[in-house]
Short mmCIF file of C-alpha atoms in Angstrom, two decimals:
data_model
loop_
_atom_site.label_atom_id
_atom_site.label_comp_id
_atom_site.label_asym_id
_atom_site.label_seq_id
_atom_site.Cartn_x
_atom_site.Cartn_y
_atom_site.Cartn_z
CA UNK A 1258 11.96 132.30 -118.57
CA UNK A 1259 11.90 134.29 -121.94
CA UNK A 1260 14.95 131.80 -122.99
CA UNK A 1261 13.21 128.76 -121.99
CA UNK A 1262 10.16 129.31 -123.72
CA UNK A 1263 12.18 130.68 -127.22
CA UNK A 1264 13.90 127.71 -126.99
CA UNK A 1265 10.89 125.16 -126.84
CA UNK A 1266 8.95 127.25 -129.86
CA UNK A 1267 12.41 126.70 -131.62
CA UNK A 1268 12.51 122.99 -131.07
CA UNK A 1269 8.62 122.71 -132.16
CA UNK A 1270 9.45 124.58 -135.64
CA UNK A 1271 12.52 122.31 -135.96
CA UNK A 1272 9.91 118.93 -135.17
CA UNK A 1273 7.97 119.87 -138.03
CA UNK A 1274 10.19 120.52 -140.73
CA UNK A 1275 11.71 116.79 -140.05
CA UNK A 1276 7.92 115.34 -140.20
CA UNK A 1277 7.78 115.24 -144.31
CA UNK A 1278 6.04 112.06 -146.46
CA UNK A 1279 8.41 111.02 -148.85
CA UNK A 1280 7.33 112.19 -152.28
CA UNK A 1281 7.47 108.21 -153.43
CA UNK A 1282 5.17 107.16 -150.10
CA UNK A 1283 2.63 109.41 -151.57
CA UNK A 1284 2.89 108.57 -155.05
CA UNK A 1285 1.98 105.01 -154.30
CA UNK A 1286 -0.32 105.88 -151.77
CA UNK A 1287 -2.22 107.50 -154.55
CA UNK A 1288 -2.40 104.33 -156.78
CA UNK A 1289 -4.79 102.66 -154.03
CA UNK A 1290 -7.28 105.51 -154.23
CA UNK A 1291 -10.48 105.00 -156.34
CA UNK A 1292 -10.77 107.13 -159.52
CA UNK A 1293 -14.30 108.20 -160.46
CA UNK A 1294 -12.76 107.61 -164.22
CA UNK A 1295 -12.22 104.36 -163.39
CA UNK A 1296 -15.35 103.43 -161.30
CA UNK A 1297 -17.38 100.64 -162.90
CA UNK A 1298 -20.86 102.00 -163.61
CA UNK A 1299 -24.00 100.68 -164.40
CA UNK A 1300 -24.23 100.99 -168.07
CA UNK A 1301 -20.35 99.54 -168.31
CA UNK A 1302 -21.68 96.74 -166.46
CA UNK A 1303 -24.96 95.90 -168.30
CA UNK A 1304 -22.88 97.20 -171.80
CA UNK A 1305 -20.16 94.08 -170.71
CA UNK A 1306 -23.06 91.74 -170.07
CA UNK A 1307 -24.17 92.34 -173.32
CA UNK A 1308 -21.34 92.25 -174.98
CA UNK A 1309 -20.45 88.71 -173.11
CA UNK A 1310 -23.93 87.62 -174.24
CA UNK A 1311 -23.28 88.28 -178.07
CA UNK A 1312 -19.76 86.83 -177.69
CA UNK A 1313 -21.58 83.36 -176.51
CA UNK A 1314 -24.40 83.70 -179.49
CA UNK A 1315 -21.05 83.96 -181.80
CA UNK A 1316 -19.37 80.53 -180.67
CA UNK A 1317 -23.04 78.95 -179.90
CA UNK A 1318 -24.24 79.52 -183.36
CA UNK A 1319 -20.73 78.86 -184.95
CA UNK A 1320 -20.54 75.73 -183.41
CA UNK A 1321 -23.96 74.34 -183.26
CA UNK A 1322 -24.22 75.16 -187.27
CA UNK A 1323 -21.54 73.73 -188.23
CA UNK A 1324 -21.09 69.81 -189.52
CA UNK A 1325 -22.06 67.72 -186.94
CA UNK A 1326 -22.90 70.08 -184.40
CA UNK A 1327 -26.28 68.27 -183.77
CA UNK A 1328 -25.53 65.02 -184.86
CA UNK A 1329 -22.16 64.59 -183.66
CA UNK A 1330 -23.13 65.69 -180.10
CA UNK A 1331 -23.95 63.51 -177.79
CA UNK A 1332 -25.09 66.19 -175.47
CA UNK A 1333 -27.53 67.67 -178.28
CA UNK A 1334 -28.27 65.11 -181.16
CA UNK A 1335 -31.91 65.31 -181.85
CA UNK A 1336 -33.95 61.83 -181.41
CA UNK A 1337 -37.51 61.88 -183.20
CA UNK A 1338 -40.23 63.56 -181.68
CA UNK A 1339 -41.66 62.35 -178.60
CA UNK A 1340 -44.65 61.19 -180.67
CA UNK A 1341 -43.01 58.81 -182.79
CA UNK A 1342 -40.29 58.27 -180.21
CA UNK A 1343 -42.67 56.51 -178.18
CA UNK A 1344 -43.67 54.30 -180.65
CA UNK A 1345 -39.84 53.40 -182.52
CA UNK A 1346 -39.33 50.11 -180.26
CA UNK A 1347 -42.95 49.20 -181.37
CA UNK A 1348 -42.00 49.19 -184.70
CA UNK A 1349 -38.78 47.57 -184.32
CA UNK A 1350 -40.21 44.85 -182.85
CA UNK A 1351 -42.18 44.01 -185.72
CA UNK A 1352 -40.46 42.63 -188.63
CA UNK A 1353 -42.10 43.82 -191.22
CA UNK A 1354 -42.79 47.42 -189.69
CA UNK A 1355 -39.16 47.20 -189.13
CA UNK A 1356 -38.10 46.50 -192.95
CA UNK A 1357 -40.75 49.24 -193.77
CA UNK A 1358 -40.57 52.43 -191.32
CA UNK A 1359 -36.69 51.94 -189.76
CA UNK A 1360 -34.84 53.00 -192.72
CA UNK A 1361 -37.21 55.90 -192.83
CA UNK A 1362 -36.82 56.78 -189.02
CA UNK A 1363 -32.82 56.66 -189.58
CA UNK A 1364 -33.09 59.14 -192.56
CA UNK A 1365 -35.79 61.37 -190.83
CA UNK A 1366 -33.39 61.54 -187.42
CA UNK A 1367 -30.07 62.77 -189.98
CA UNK A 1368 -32.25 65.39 -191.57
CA UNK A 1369 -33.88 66.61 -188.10
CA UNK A 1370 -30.14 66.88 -186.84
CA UNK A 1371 -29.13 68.51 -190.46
CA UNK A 1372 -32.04 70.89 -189.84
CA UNK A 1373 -31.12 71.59 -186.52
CA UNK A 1374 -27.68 72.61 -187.64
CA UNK A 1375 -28.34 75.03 -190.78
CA UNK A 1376 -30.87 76.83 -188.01
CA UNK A 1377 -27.99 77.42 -185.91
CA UNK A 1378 -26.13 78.64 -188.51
CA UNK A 1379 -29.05 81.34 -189.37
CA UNK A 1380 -29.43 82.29 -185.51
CA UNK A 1381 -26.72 84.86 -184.55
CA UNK A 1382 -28.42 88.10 -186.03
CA UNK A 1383 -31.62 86.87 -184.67
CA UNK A 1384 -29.89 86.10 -180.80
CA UNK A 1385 -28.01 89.37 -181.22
CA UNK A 1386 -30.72 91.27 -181.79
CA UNK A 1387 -32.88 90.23 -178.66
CA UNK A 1388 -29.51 90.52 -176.81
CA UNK A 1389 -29.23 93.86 -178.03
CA UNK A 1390 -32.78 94.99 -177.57
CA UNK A 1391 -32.67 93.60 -173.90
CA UNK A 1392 -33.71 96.02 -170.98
CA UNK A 1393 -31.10 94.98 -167.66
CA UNK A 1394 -31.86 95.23 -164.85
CA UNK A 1395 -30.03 95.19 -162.07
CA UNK A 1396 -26.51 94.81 -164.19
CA UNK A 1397 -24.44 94.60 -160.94
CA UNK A 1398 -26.91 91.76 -159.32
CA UNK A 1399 -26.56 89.49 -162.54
CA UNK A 1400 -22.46 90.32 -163.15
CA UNK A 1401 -22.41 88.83 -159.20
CA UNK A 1402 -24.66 86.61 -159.85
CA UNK A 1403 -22.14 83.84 -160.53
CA UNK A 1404 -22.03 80.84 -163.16
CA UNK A 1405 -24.97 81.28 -166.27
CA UNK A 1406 -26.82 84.41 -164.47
CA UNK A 1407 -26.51 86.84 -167.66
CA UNK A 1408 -27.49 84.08 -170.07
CA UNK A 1409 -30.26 82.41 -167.10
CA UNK A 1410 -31.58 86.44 -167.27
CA UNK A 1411 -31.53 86.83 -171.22
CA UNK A 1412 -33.51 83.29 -171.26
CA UNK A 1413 -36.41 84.53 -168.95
CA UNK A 1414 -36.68 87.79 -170.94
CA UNK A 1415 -36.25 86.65 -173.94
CA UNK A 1416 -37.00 82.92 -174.77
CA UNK A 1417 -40.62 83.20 -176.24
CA UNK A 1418 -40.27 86.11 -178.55
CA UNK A 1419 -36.83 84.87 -179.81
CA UNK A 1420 -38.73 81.47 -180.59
CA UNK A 1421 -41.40 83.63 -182.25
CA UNK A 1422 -38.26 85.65 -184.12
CA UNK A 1423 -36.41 82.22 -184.80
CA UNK A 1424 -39.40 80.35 -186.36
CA UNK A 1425 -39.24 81.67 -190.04
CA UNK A 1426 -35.59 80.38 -189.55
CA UNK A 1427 -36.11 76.80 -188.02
CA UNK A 1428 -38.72 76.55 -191.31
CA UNK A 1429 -35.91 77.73 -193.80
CA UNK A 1430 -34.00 75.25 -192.89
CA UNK A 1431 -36.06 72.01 -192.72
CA UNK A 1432 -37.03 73.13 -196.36
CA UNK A 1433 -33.55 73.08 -197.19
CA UNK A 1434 -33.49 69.76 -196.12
CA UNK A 1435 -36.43 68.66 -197.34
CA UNK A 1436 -38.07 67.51 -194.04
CA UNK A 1437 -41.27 66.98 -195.46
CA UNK A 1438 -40.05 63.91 -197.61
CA UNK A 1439 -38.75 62.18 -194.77
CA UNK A 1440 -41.07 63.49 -192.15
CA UNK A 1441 -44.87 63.06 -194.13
CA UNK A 1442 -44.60 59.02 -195.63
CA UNK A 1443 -43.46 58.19 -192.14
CA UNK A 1444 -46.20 59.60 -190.30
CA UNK A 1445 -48.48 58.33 -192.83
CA UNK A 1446 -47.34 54.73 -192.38
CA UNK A 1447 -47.45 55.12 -188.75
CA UNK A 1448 -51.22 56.17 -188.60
CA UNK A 1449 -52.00 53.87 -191.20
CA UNK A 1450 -50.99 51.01 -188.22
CA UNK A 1451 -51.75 53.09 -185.56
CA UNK A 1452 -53.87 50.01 -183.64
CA UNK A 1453 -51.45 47.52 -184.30
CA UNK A 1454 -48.96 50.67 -182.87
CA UNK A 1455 -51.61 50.38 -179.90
CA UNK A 1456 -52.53 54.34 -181.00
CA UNK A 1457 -56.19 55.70 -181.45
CA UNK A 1458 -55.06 59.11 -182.50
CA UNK A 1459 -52.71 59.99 -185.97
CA UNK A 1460 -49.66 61.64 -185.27
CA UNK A 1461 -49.36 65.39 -185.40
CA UNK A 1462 -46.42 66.93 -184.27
CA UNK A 1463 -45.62 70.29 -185.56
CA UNK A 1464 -41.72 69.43 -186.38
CA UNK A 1465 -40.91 73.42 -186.79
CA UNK A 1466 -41.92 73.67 -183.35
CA UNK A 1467 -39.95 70.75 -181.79
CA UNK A 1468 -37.02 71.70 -184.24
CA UNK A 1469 -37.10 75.66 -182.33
CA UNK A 1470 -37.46 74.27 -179.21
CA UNK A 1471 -34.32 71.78 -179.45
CA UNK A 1472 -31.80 74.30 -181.02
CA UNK A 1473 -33.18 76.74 -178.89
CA UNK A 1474 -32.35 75.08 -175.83
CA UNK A 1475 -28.76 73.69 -177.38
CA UNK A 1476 -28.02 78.06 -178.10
CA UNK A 1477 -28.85 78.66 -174.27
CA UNK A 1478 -26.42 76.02 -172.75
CA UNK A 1479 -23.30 76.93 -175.26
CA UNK A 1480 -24.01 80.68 -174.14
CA UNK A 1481 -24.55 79.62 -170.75
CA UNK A 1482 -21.04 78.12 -171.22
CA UNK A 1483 -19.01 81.06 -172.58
CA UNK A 1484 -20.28 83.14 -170.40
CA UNK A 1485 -18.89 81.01 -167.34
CA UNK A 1486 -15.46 80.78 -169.55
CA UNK A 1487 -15.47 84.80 -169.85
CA UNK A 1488 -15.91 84.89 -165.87
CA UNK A 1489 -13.11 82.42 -165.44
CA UNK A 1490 -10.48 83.22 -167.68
CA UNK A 1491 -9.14 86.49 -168.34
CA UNK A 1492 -8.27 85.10 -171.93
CA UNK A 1493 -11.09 84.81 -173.43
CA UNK A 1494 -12.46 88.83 -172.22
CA UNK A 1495 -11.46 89.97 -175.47
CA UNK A 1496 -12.58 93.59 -175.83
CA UNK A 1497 -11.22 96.17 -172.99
CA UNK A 1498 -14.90 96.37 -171.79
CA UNK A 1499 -14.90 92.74 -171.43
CA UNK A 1500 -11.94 93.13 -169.43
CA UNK A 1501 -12.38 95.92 -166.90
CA UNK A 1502 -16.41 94.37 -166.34
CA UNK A 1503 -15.24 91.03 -165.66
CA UNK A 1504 -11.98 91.85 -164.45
CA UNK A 1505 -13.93 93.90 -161.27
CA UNK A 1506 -15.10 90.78 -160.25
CA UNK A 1507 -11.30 89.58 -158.92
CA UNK A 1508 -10.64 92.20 -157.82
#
């Protein structure tokens, strides 16, 4: 009985020792684990939102202020202020409004659009700096959030006092243009005819304001669109943070 039972202790011992994980099983094993080093926090995901943010301010502004980036685009080409717009096939149809006030309109739509552009140029400290200064909330809801949801969050935080902050800018640059030579003989003509226009009321359109409000909008959309390219392709996450923030998302 004594042999027997040596025997089967013997044959456990021996089980064991043969029952070993290869030392390259568990090396690999160990790649799968999560490291807290690793772990994408909070702040590395609202830090990467921001970061995506200033990267689409960057090729917004650079684009939209440079020639043509107003008057070359069909998507964002300013037309004249709904004001006057409203009234432009009035005066066309009229032949001698039209020799008077459509050269004018032509020349006042260029410098809108060359207005429009030199803002642009003057926007990306301004952007950056309400990027910067943003409170996020919720940095793991908007990085899920799919197509535009950083730049659909800075816009709803943001989009009044960056107008505010943008102004002095917008103003800047319509002097540089001279707006006012273009902008003030037309709307003088135009109230001057106002009842044959079939108006009762002169024109006055504050053309800073409808200048902000356009290039504004056209800032938003090219953010909105490099932030969708920086979720998309790993090419244009150009910064390590860029890259492990984004790069969580495929994973």
């Amino acid at each position: 009985m004594r042999v027997i039972l040596l025997s089967a202790v013997l044959l456990s011992l021996s089980c064991q020792a043969q029952i070993k994980i290869p030392t390259g099983i568990s090396k690999a094993a160990g790649q799968f684990l999560p490291k807290s080093a690793e772990a994408l926090t909070e702040t590395d995901a609202s830090d990467g939102l921001k970061e995506a943010l200033i990267q689409g301010v960057k090729t917004g502004s650079d684009l939209l202020g440079g020639g043509g980036g107003f008057a070359k685009s069909e998507l964002y080409r300013l037309a004249l202020p709904p004001e006057v717009a409203d009234i432009e096939a009035k005066i066309n149809a009229n032949p001698l409004l039209r020799a008077a006030l459509m050269p004018k309109i032509q020349e006042l739509k260029e410098k809108l659009n060359e207005g429009a552009e030199r803002a642009a140029s003057k926007s990306f400290p301004i952007f950056k700096q309400a990027v910067v200064g943003m409170s996020v909330r919720d940095a793991f809801g908007i990085l899920r959030g799919g197509e535009g949801s950083a730049t659909s969050y800075l816009r709803n935080e943001t989009e009044r006092p960056l107008q505010e902050a943008f102004r002095p800018a917008v103003q800047s640059a319509l002097d540089e243009v001279e707006i006012a030579r273009y902008w003030e003989p037309l709307t003088n003509a135009i109230n001057q005819n106002k009842r044959l226009l079939g108006r009762t009321q002169d024109i006055q359109t504050d053309l800073v304001a409808y200048v902000n409000q356009k290039a504004t909008e056209a800032l938003f959309s090219e953010i909105a669109k490099e932030e969708e390219r920086i979720r998309r392709d790993p090419v244009r996450r150009t910064s390590e943070l860029l890259r492990k923030v984004f790069g969580s998302l495929q994973k």
